[in-house]
Tab-separated table of C-alpha atoms in Angstrom:
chain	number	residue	atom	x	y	z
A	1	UNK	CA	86.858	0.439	20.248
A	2	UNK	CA	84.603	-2.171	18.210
A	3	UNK	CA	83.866	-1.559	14.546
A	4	UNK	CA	80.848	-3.857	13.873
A	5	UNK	CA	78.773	-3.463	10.494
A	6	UNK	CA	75.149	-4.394	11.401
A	7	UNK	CA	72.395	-5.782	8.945
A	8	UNK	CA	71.940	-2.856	7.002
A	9	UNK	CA	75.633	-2.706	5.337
A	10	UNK	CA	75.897	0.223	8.106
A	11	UNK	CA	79.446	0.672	10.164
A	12	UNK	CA	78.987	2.131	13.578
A	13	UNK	CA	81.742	2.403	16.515
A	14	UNK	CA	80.738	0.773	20.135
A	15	UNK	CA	83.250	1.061	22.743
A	16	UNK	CA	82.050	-0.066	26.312
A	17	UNK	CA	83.477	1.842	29.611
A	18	UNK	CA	86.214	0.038	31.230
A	19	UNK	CA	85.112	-1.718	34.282
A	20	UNK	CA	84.478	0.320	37.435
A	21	UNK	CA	86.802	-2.007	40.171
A	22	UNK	CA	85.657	0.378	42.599
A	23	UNK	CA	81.744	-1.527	42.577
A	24	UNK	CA	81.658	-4.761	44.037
A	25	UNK	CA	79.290	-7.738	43.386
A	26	UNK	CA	76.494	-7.729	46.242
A	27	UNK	CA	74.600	-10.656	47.253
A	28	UNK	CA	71.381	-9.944	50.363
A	29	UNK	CA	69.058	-12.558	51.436
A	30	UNK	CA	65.521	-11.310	52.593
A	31	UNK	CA	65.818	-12.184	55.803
A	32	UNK	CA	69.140	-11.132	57.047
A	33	UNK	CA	68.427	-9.056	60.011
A	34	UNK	CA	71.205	-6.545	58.700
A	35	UNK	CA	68.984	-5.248	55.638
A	36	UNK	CA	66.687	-2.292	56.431
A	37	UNK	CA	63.117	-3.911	57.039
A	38	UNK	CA	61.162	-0.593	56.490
A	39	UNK	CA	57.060	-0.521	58.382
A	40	UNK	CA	55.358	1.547	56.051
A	41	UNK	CA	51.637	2.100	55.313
A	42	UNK	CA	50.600	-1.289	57.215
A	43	UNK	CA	52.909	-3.081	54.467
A	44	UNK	CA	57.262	-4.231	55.508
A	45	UNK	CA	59.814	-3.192	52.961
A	46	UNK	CA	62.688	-4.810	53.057
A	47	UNK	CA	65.633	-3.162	50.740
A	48	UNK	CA	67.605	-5.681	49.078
A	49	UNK	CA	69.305	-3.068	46.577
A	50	UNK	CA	69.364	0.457	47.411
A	51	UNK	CA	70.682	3.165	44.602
A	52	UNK	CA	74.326	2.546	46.666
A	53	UNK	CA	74.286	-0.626	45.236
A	54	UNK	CA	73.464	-0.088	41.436
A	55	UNK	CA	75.453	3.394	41.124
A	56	UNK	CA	71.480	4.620	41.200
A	57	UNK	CA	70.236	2.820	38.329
A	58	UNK	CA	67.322	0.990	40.528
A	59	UNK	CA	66.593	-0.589	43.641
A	60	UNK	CA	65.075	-3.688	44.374
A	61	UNK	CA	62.225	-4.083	47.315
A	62	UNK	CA	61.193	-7.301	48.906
A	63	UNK	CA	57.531	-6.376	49.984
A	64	UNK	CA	55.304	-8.151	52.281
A	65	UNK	CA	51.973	-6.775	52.084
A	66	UNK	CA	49.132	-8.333	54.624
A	67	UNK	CA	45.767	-8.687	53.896
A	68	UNK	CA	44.472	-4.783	53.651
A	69	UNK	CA	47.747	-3.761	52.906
A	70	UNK	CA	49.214	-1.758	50.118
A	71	UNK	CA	49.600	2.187	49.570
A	72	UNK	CA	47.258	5.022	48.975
A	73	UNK	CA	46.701	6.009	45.084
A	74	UNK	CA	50.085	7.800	44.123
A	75	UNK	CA	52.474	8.785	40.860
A	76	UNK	CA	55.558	9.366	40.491
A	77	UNK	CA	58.308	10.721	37.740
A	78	UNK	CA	60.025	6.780	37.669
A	79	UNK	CA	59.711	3.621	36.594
A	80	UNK	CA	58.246	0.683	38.382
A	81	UNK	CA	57.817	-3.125	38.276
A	82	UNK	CA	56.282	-5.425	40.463
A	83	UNK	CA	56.880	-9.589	40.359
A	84	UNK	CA	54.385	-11.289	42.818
A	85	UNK	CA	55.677	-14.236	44.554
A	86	UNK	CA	53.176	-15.304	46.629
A	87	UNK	CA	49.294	-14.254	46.372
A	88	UNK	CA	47.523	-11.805	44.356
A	89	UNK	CA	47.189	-8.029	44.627
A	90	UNK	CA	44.089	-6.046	42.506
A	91	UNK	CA	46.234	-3.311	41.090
A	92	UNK	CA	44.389	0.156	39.950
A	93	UNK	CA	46.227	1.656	37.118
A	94	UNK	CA	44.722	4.817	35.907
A	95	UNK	CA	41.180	4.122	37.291
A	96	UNK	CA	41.484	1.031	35.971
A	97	UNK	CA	41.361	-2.340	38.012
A	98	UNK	CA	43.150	-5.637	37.453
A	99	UNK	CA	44.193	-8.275	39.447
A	100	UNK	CA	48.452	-9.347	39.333
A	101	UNK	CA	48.342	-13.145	41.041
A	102	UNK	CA	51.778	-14.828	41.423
A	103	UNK	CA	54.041	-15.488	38.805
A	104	UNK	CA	52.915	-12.162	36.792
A	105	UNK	CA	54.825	-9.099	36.438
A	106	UNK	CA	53.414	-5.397	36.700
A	107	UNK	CA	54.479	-2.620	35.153
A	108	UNK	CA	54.311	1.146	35.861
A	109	UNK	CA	54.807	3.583	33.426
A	110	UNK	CA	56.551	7.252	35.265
A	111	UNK	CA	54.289	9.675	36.125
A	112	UNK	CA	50.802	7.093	36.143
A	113	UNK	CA	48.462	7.414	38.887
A	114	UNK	CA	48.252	3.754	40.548
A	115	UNK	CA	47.575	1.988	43.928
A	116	UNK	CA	48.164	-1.795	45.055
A	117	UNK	CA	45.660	-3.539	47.215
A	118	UNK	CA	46.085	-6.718	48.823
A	119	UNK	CA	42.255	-7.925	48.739
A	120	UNK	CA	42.726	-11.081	49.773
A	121	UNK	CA	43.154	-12.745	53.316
A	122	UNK	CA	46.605	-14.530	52.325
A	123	UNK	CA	49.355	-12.507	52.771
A	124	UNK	CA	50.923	-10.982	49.426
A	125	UNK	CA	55.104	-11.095	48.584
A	126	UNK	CA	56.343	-9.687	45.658
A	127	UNK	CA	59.676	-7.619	44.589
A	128	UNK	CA	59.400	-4.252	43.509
A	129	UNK	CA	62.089	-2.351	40.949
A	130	UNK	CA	62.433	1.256	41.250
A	131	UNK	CA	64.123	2.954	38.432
A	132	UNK	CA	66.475	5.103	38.946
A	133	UNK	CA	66.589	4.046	42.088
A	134	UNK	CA	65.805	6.767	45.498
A	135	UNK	CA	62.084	5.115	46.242
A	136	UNK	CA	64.218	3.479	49.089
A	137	UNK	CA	64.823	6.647	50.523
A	138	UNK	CA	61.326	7.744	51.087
A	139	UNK	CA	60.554	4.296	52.882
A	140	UNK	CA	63.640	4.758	54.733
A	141	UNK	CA	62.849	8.395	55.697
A	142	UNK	CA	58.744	7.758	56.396
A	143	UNK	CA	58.808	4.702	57.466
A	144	UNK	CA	60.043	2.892	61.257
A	145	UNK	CA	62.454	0.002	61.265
A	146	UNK	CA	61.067	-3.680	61.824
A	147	UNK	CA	62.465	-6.601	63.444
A	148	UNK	CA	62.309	-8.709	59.909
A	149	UNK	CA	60.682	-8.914	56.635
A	150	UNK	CA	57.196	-10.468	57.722
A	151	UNK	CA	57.062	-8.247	60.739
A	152	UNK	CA	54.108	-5.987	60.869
A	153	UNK	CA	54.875	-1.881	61.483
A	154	UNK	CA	53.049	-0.811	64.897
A	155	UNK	CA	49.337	0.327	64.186
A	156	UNK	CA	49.338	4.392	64.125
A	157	UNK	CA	45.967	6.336	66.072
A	158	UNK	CA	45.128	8.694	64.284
A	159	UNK	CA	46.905	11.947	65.515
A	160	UNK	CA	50.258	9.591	64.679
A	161	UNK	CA	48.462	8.503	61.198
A	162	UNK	CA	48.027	12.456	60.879
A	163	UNK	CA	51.087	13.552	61.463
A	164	UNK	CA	52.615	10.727	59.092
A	165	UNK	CA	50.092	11.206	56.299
A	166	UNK	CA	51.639	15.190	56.655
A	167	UNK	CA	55.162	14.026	56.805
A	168	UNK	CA	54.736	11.707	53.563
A	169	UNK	CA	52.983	14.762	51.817
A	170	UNK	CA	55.828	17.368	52.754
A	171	UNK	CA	59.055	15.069	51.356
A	172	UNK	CA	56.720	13.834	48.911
A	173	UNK	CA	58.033	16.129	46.022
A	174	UNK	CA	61.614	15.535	46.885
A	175	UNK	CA	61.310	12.048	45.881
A	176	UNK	CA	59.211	12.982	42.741
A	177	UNK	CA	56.026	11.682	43.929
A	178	UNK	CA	53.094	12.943	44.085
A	179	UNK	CA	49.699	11.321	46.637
A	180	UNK	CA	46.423	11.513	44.549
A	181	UNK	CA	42.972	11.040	45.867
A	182	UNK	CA	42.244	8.543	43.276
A	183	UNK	CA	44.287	5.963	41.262
């Protein structure tokens, strides 16, 4: 245990865990066939971090959205930051539109209604943090493994877009999110 006095003359105790030898460091590329590449709404995911990796403190997603890609309007009860790469997204947050070009960082408050769009006809890359982490385990439950990062999830008609759009809604709520009509 530390004593430490800070600026204010005041004396307060810190005393950091030990260090949990049991968690390892863990290093993923993008492209290594081995991570899950995740087809999901038109967009890939591919999981660099999942919640087994940060004892569920966050995960980390390598998106690659195409043009006319990105989710429908959605909340949910976690935090969430996007860093574009490459491109530029317009980004509704709470009605409200913006664009996020590369080199700028988003951030998502829990619980705000929001939607990504890629408008553009580049292709869009960015890396999303979930916090606490489990966002990784909708798009691994929804969604249908891909060859890599850039490769595009098969086109759904629309009795398969049907039944996915009802498969998202009913595990929805077990991943604390919620689909809205409108971001």
């Amino acid at each position: 245990m530390m004593n430490s006095t800070s600026d204010t003359g005041i004396q307060s105790d810190f005393s950091l865990p030990p260090d949990d030898l049991s968690r390892s460091l863990v290093v993923t590329r993008s492209n290594d066939q081995g991570l899950p590449h995740i087809g999901l709404v038109g967009d890939t995911y591919t999981v660099l971090l999942s919640g087994k990796d940060t004892a569920g403190q966050f995960c980390l997603i390598d998106m690659h959205i195409p043009p006319g890609g990105g989710p429908p309007p959605h909340r949910h009860d976690f935090e969430e930051s996007f860093i574009i790469l490459e491109g530029e997204l317009e980004a509704t947050f709470r009605g409200q539109k913006s664009v996020v070009k590369a080199g700028e960082t988003a951030h998502i408050p829990a619980n705000a209604p929001h939607q990504f769009h890629n408008t553009s006809d580049q292709p869009v890359r960015l890396l999303c943090i979930c916090s606490p982490a489990g966002q990784e385990e909708l798009f691994a439950e929804v969604g249908v493994p891909v060859a890599t990062r850039t490769t595009a999830p098969p086109k759904l008609d629309p009795a398969a877009q049907a039944a996915f759009i009802a498969k998202v809604e009913a595990l929805a709520p077990k991943y604390r999110t919620e689909l809205l009509r409108h971001a």
